[in-house]
Coordinates of C-alpha atoms in Angstrom, one line a residue:
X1 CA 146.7 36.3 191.1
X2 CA 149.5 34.7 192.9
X3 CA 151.0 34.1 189.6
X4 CA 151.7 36.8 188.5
X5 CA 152.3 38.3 191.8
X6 CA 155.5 36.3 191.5
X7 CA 156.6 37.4 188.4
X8 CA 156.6 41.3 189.0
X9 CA 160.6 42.3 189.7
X10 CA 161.8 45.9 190.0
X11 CA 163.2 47.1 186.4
X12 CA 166.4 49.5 186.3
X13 CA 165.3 52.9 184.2
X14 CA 167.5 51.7 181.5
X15 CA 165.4 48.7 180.5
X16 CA 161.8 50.7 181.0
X17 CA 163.7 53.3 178.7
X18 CA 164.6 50.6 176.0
X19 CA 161.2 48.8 176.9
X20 CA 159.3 52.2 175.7
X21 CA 161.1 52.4 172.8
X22 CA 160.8 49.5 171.7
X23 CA 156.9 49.6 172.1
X24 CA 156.8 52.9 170.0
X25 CA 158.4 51.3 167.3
X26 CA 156.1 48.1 167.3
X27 CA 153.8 50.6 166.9
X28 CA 155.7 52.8 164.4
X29 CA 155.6 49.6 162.2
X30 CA 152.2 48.4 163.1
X31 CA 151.1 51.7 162.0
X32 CA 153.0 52.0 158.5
X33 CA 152.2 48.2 158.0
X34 CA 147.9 49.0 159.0
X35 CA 148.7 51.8 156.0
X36 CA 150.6 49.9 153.3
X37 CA 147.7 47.2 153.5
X38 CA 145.2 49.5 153.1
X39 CA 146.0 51.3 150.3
X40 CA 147.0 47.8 148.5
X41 CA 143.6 46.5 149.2
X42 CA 142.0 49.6 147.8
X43 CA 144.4 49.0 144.9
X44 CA 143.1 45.8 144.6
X45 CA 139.6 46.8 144.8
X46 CA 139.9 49.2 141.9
X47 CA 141.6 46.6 140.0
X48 CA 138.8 43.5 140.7
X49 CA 136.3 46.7 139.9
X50 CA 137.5 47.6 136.2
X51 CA 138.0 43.9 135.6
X52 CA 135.0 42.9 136.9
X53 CA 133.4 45.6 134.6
X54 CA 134.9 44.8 131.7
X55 CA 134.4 41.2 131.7
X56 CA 130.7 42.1 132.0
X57 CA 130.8 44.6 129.1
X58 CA 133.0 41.6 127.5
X59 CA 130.2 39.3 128.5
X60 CA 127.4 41.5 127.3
X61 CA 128.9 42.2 123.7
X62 CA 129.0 38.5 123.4
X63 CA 125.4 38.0 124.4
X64 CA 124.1 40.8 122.5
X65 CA 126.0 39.2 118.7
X66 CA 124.5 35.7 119.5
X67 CA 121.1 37.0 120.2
X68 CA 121.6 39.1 116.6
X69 CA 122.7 35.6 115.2
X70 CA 119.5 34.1 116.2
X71 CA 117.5 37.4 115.3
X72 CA 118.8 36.9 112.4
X73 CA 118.1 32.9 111.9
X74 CA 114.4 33.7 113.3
X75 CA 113.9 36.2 110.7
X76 CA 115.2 33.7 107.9
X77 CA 112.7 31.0 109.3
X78 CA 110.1 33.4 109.3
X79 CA 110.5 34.7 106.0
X80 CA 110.3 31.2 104.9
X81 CA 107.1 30.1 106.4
X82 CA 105.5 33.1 105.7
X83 CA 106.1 32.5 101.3
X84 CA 105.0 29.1 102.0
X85 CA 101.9 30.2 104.0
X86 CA 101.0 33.0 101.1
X87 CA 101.4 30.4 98.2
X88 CA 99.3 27.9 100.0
X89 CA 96.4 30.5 100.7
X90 CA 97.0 31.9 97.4
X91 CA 96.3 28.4 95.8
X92 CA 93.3 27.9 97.9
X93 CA 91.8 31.4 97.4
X94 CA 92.1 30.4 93.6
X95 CA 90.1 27.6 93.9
X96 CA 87.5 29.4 96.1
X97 CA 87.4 31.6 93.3
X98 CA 86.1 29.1 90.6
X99 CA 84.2 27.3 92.8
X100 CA 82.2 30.7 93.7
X101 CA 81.8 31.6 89.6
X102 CA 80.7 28.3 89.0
X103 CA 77.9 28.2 91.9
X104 CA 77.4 32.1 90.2
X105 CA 76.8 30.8 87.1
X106 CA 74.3 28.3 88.2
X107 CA 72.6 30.4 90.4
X108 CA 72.0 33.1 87.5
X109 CA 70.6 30.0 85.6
X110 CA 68.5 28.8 87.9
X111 CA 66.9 32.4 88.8
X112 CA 66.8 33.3 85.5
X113 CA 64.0 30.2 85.1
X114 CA 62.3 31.0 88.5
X115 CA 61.6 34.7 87.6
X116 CA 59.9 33.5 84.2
X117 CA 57.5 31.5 86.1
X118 CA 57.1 33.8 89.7
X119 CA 57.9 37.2 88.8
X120 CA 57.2 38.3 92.5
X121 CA 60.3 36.8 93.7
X122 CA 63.6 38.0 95.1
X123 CA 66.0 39.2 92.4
X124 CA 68.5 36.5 92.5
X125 CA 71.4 38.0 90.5
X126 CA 71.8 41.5 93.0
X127 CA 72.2 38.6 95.8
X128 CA 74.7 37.0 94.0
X129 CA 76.2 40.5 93.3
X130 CA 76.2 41.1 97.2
X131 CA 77.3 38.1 97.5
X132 CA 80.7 38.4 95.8
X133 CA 81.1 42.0 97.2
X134 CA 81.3 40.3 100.7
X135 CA 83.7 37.8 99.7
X136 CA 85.8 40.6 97.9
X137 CA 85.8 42.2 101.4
X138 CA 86.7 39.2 103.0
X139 CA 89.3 38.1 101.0
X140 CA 90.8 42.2 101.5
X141 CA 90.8 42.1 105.2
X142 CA 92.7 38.9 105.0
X143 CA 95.4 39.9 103.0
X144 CA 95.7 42.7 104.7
X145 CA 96.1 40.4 107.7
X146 CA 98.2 38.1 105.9
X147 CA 100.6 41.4 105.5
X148 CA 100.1 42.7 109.2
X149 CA 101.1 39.1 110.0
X150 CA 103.9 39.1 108.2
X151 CA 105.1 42.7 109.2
X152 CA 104.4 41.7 112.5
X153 CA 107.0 38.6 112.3
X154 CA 109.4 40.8 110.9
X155 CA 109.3 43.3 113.7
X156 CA 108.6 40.8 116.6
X157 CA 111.5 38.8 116.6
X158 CA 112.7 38.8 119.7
X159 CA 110.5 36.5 120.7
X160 CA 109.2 33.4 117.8
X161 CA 108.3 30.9 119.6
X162 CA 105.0 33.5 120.7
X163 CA 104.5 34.2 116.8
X164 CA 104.9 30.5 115.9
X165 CA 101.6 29.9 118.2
X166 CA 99.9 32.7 117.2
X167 CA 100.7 31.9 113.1
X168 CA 99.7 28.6 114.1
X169 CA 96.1 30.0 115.4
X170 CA 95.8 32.1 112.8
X171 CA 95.9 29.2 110.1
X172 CA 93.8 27.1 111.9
X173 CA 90.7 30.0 112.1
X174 CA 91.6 30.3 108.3
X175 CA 90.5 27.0 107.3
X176 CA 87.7 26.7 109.7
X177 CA 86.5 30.3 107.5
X178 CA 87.0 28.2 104.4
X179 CA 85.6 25.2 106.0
X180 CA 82.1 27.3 106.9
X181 CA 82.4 29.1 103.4
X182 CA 82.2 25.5 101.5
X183 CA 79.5 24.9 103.7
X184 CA 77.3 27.5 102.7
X185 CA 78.0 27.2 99.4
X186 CA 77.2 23.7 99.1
X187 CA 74.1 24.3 100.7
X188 CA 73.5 27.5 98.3
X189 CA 74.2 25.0 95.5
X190 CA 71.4 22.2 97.4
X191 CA 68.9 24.5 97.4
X192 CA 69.4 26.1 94.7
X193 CA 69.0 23.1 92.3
X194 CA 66.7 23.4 89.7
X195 CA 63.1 22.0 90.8
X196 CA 60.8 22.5 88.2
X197 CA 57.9 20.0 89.8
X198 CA 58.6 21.9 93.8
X199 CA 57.6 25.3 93.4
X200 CA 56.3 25.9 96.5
X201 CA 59.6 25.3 98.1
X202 CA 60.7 28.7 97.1
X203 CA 59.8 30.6 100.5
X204 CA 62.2 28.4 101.9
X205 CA 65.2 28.6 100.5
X206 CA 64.4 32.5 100.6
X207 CA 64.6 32.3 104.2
X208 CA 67.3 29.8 104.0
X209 CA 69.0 32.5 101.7
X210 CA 68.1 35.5 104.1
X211 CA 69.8 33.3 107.4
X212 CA 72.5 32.2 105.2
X213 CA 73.0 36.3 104.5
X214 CA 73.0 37.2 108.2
X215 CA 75.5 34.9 108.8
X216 CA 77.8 36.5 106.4
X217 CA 77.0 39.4 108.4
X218 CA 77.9 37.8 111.8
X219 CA 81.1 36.8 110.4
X220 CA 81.6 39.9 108.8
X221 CA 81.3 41.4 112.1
X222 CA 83.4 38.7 113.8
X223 CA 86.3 39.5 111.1
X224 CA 86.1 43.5 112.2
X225 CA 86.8 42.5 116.1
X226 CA 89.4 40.5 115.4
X227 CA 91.0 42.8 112.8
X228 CA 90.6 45.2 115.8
X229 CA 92.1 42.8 118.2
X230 CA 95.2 41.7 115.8
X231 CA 95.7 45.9 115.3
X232 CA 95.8 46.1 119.4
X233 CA 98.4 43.4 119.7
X234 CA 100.4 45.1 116.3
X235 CA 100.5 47.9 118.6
X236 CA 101.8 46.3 121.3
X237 CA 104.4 44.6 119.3
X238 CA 105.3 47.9 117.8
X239 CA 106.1 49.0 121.5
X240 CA 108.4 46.3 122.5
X241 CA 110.0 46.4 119.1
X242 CA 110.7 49.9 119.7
X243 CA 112.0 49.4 123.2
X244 CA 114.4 46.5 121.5
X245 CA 115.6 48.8 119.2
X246 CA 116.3 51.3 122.0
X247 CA 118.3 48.8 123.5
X248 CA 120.2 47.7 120.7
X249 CA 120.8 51.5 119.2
X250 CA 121.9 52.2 123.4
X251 CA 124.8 49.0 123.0
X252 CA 125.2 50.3 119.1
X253 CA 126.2 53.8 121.2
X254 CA 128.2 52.0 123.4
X255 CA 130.0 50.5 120.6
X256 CA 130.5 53.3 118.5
X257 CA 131.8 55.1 121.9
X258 CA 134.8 51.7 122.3
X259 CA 135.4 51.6 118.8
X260 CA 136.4 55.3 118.7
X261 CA 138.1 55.0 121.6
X262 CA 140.2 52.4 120.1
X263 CA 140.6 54.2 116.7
X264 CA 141.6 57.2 119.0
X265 CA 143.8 54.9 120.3
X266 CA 145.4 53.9 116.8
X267 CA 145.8 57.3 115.9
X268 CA 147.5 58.4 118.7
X269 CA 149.9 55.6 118.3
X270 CA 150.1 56.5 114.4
X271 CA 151.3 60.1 115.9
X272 CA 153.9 58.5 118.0
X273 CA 154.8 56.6 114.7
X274 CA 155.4 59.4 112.7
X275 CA 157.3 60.9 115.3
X276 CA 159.6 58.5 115.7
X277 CA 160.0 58.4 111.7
X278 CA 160.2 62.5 111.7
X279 CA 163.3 61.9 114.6
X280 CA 165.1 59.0 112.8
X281 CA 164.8 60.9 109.6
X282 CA 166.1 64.2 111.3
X283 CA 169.1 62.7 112.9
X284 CA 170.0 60.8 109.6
X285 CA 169.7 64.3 108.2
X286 CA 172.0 65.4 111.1
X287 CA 174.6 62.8 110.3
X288 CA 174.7 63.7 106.9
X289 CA 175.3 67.4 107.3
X290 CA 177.9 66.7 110.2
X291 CA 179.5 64.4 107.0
X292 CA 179.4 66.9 104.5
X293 CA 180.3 69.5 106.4
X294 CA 184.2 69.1 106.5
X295 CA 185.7 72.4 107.3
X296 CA 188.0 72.2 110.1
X297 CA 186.7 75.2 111.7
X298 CA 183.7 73.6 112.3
X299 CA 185.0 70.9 113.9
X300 CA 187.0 72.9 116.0
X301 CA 184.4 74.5 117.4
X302 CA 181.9 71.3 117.9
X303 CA 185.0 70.0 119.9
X304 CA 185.8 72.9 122.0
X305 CA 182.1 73.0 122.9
X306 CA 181.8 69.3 123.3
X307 CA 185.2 69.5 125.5
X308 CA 183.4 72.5 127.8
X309 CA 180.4 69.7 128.2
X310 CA 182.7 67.2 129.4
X311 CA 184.6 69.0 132.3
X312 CA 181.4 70.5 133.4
X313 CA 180.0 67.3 133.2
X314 CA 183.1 65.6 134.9
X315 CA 182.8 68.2 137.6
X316 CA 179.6 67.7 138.6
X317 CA 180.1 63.9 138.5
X318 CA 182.7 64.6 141.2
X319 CA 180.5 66.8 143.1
X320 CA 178.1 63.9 143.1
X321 CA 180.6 61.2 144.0
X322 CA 181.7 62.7 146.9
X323 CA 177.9 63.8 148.4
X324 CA 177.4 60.0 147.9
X325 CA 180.5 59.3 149.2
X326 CA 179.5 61.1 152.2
X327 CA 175.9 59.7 152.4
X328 CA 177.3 56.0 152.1
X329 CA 179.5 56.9 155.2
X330 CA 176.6 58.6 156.9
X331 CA 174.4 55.1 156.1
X332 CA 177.0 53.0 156.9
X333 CA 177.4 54.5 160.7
X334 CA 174.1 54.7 161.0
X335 CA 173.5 50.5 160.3
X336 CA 176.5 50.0 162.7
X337 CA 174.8 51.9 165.3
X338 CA 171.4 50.3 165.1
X339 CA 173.1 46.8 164.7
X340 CA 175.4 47.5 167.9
X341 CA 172.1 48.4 169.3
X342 CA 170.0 45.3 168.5
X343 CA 172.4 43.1 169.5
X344 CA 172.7 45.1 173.1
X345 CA 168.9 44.7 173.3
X346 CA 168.9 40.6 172.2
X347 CA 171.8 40.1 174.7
X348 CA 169.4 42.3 177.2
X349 CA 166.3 40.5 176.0
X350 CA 168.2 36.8 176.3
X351 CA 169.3 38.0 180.1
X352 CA 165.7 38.8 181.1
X353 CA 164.1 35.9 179.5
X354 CA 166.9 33.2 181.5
X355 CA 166.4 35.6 185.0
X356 CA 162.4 34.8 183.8
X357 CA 162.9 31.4 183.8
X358 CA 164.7 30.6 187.1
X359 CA 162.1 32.7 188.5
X360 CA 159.8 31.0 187.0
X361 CA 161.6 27.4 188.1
X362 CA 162.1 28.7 191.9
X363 CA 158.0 29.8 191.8
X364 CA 157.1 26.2 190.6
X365 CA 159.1 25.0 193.9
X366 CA 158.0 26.9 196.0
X367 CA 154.2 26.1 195.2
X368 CA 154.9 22.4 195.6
X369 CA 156.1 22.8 199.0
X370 CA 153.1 24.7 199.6
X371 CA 151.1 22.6 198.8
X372 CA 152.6 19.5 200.2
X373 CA 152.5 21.5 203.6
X374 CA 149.1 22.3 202.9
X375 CA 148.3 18.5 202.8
X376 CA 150.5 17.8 205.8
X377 CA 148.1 20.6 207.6
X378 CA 144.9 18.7 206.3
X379 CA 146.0 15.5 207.7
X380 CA 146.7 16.3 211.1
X381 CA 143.5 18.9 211.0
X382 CA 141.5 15.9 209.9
X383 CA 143.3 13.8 212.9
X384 CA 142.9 16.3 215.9
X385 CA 139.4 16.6 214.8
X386 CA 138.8 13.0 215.2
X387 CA 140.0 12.6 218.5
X388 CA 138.4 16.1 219.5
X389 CA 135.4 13.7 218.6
X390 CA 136.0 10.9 220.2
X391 CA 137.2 12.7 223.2
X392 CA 134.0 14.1 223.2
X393 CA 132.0 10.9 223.3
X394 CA 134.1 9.9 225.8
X395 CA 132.9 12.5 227.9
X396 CA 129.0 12.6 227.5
X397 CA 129.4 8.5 227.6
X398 CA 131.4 9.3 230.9
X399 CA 128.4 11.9 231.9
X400 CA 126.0 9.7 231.7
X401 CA 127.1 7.0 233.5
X402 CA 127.6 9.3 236.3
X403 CA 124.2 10.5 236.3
X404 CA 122.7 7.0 236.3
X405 CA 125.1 5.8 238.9
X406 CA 124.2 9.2 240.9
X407 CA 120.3 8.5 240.5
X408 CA 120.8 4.7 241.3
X409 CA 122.2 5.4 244.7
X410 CA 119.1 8.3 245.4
X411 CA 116.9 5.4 244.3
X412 CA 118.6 2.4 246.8
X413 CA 118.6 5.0 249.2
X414 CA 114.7 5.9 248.7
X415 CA 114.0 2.4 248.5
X416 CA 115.7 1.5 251.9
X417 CA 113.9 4.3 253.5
X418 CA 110.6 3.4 251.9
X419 CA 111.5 -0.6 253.0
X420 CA 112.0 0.4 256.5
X421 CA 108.9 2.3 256.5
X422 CA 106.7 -0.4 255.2
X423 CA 108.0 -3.3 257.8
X424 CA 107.7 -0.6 260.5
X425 CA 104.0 -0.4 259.9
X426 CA 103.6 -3.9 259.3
X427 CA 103.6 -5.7 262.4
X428 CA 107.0 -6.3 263.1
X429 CA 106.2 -8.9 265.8
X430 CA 104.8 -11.7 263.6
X431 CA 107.8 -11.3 261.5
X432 CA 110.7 -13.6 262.1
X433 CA 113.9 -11.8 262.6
X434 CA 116.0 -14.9 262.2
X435 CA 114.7 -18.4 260.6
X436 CA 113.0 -19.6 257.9
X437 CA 110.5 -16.5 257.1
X438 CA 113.2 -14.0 257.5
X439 CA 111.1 -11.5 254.9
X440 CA 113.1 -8.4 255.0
X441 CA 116.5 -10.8 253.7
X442 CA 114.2 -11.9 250.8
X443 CA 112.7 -8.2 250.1
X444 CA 116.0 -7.1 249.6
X445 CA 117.7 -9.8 247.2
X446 CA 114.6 -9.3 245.1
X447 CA 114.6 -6.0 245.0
X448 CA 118.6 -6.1 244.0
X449 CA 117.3 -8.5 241.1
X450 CA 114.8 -6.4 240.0
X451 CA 117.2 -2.9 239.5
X452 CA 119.8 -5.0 238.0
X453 CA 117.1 -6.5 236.0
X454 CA 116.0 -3.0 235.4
X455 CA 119.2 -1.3 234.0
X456 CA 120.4 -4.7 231.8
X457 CA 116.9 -6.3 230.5
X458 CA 113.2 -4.0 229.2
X459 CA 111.2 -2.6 231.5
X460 CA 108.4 -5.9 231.2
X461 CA 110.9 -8.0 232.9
X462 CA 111.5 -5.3 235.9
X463 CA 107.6 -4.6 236.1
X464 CA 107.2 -8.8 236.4
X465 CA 110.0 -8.9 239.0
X466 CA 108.1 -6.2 240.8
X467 CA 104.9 -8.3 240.9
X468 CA 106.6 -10.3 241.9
X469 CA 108.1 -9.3 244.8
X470 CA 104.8 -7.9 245.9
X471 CA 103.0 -11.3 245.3
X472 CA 105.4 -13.2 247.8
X473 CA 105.5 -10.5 250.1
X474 CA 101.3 -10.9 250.3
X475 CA 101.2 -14.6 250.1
X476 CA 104.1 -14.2 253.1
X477 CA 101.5 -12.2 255.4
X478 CA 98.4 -14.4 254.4
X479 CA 100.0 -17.9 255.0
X480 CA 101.4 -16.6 259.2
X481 CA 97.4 -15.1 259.5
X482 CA 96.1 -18.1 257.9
X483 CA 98.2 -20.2 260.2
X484 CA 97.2 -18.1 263.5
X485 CA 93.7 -17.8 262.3
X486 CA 93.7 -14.3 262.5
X487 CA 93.0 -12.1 259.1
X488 CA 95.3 -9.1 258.3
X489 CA 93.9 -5.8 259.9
X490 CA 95.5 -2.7 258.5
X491 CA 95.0 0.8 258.9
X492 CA 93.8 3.0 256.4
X493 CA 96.9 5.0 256.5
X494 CA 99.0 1.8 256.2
X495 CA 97.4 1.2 253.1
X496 CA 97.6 4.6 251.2
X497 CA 101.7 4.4 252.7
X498 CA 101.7 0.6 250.9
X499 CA 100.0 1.4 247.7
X500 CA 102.4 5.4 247.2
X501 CA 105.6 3.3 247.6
X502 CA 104.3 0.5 245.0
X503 CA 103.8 3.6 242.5
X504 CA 106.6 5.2 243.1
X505 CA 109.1 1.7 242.5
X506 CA 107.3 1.2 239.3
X507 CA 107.7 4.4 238.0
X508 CA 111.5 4.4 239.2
X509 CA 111.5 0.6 237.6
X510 CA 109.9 2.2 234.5
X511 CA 113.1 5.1 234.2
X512 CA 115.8 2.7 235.1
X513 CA 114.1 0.3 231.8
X514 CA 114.1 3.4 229.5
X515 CA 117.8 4.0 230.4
X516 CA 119.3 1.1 229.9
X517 CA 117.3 0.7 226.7
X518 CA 119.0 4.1 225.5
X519 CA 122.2 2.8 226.7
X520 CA 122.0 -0.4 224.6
X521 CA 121.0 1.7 221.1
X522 CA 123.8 3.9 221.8
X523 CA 126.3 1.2 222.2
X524 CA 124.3 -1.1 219.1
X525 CA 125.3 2.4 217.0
X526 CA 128.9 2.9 218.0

């Protein structure tokens, strides 16, 4: 914020004037520019649209003729297998054929001796005739499948690998039929051998022939579901084919719709042909005449009217010249007059930027000698702060000695008054004054010790000293009593005086130890 509080400077009205316009046509431009885009990239969109949709109709065309081609190829294929398939069934439905009129023939034979002998038997040849009406109505239904089959490969195309399995299937439950048909008839033809010696074997192979019957049935019955299920899936492959060919008569449309586009094309270019053949041919015509026709007259007249042409015609080319004579001139101002003004607004611009600049240069001084000064201010802050400091541990250092020295004298003092009342109840007679056992010299030195002791050393060594001083001081009195025989008598209110100044010296001993133990931290942390 300090910034840029610099960097505001009082603008004439001239430059807020040129300032504004030249804003309004920044934004003029911007404005026309914001437009121009606009409607090129909607241009653009368009044209990526119609391309994009004709490469995909491009791309769909393309698809649509390969997947004929392979339609196509498919149906050739299937064509193929499907004569190969028919002769192959063909040749075996031939020799399923003789096979049955052989095992006919012998059957008729052989029933034809049994009814001689057992007249109450079956009638052999109607179950031969029932016989090959079945396998006439097998072999209908199948080629009737064989042609369902083959219509329905024609009209499924689209997809043959589906057909090829199915095909496949189909061929495969065609020779397991024939399979279970040469089965049955082999056994028809085992017991239907002649056994002239075995009649009683007869019942048998009527029951044989009965199961053998109701199996034709079963499969008969089989064949009808599955004819029912292949006419289901014909359906179904009718419906898709349908929907294909719906598809492919919707791009046919589409086709036809291009291709007479394009041939309305053509013919409109055709029509611009012969129109341009119609013109050349009628000004050749035109040349011609104007040949042929050589009558002066004629030519006098085409030349007057041609001349009339060409002084209107010069005229208004005059007329012209000059209006664009005059719009050059008009122009030509104009571009001197907007170039005379951008070159007053650079040479305006170019001022402001260099008055910028030394503003700028003189606002990057003046910063650095603000903050050098702030520095200078930090250093002696940080300076009077530490000698306000130490000034002040000077004093409470100065404080305290004052109040120990203060409560050392209160302390001599009380301990002079309390001395002088102790040897005035003591009996001051017995006492030397001056000699050897001078006791109130000795008091005193130890008691000197014992503050000094007191306010250097820990309280243990004051509270010895103490002892003693009070130890000598008894052994004093009990060596003179001792000496004179006589045993110390004191009064009860001696005593209680004796033993109140003894408590209050070691509590005073115990202060004076604490205080010079404070004193000695204080100093061990400085």
């Amino acid at each position: 914020m300090k910034k840029k509080s610099f960097y505001v400077f009082r603008a004439s009205p001239c430059e807020a004037e040129l300032q504004e316009l030249v804003h309004q046509i920044g934004i003029m431009v911007n404005r026309k520019q914001v437009e121009w885009e606009r409607k090129m990239r909607a241009l653009e969109a368009k044209m990526d649209i119609q391309d994009q949709e004709l490469a995909s109709a491009q791309s769909k065309l393309d698809q649509k003729g390969q997947e004929v081609g392979l339609l196509q190829q498919e149906l050739e294929n299937l064509q193929k297998t499907k004569n190969e398939m028919a002769q192959s069934y063909e040749t075996q439905l031939q020799a399923l054929k003789s096979q049955v009129r052989k095992m006919s023939v012998s059957l008729f034979c052989d029933c034809s001796i049994k009814n001689l002998h057992m007249p109450n038997c079956i009638d052999f040849s109607k179950l031969i005739h029932s016989y090959e009406k079945l396998q006439s109505h097998q072999l209908k239904p199948k080629n009737l499948q064989s042609r369902e089959n083959c219509e329905e490969n024609l009209e499924t195309s689209s997809n043959p690998r589906n057909l090829y399995v199915k095909l496949e299937k189909q061929t495969q439950n065609y020779q397991h039929q024939i399979c279970n048909k040469k089965q049955s008839q082999e056994e028809l033809i085992t017991y239907t051998q002649p056994k002239s010696e075995n009649y009683e074997n007869d019942d048998s192979i009527i029951e044989k022939l009965k199961a053998i019957v109701n199996e034709i049935a079963r499969n008969k019955n089989k064949l009808v579901e599955e004819n029912m299920k292949l006419h289901e899936d014909l359906k179904m492959y009718q419906n898709q084919c349908q929907n294909m060919e719906a598809d492919i008569s919707e791009m046919r449309n589409e086709l036809q719709s291009r291709d007479g586009l394009w041939r309305r094309i053509q013919l409109e270019c055709q029509k611009l042909y012969t129109e341009l053949l119609k013109i050349k041919e009628y000004k050749d015509m035109r040349e011609i005449q104007i040949k042929h026709q050589s009558s002066p007259v004629y030519l006098t007249e085409q030349l007057e009217t041609k001349n009339g042409e060409l002084l209107i015609f010069a005229e208004s080319r005059e007329h012209q010249e000059e209006e664009l004579n005059k719009i050059r001139n008009h122009v030509y101002r104009e571009e001197r007059s907007h170039c005379s003004e951008q070159e007053r607004m650079k040479t305006e611009i170019s001022d402001l930027t260099e008055e910028l600049h030394q503003k700028e240069i003189t606002i990057a001084t003046i910063m650095e000698k603000a903050s050098l000064l702030e520095r200078q201010l930090k250093m002696e802050l940080e300076t009077k702060h530490k000698l306000l400091t130490k000034q002040q541990l000077l004093e409470f250092h100065y404080q305290a000695i004052k109040s120990e020295n203060t409560h050392l004298k209160e302390m001599v003092e009380n301990q002079e008054c309390e001395s002088c009342m102790i040897f005035f109840l003591l009996d001051p007679s017995k006492i030397k004054i001056h000699g050897k056992w001078n006791v109130n010299s000795l008091l005193c030195s130890l008691l000197v010790d014992a503050t000094e002791t007191a306010v250097l050393l820990c309280m243990t060594k004051a509270i010895s000293l103490v002892q003693k001083v009070i130890a000598l001081y008894l052994l004093i009195h009990f060596t003179e009593a001792m000496k004179r025989k006589q045993i110390i008598k004191l009064h009860y209110h001696q005593w209680g005086v004796l033993w109140a100044f003894l408590g209050h010296f070691l509590q005073w001993a115990e202060q004076a130890a604490f205080r010079a133990l404070l004193t000695m931290q204080k100093k061990s942390n400085y």
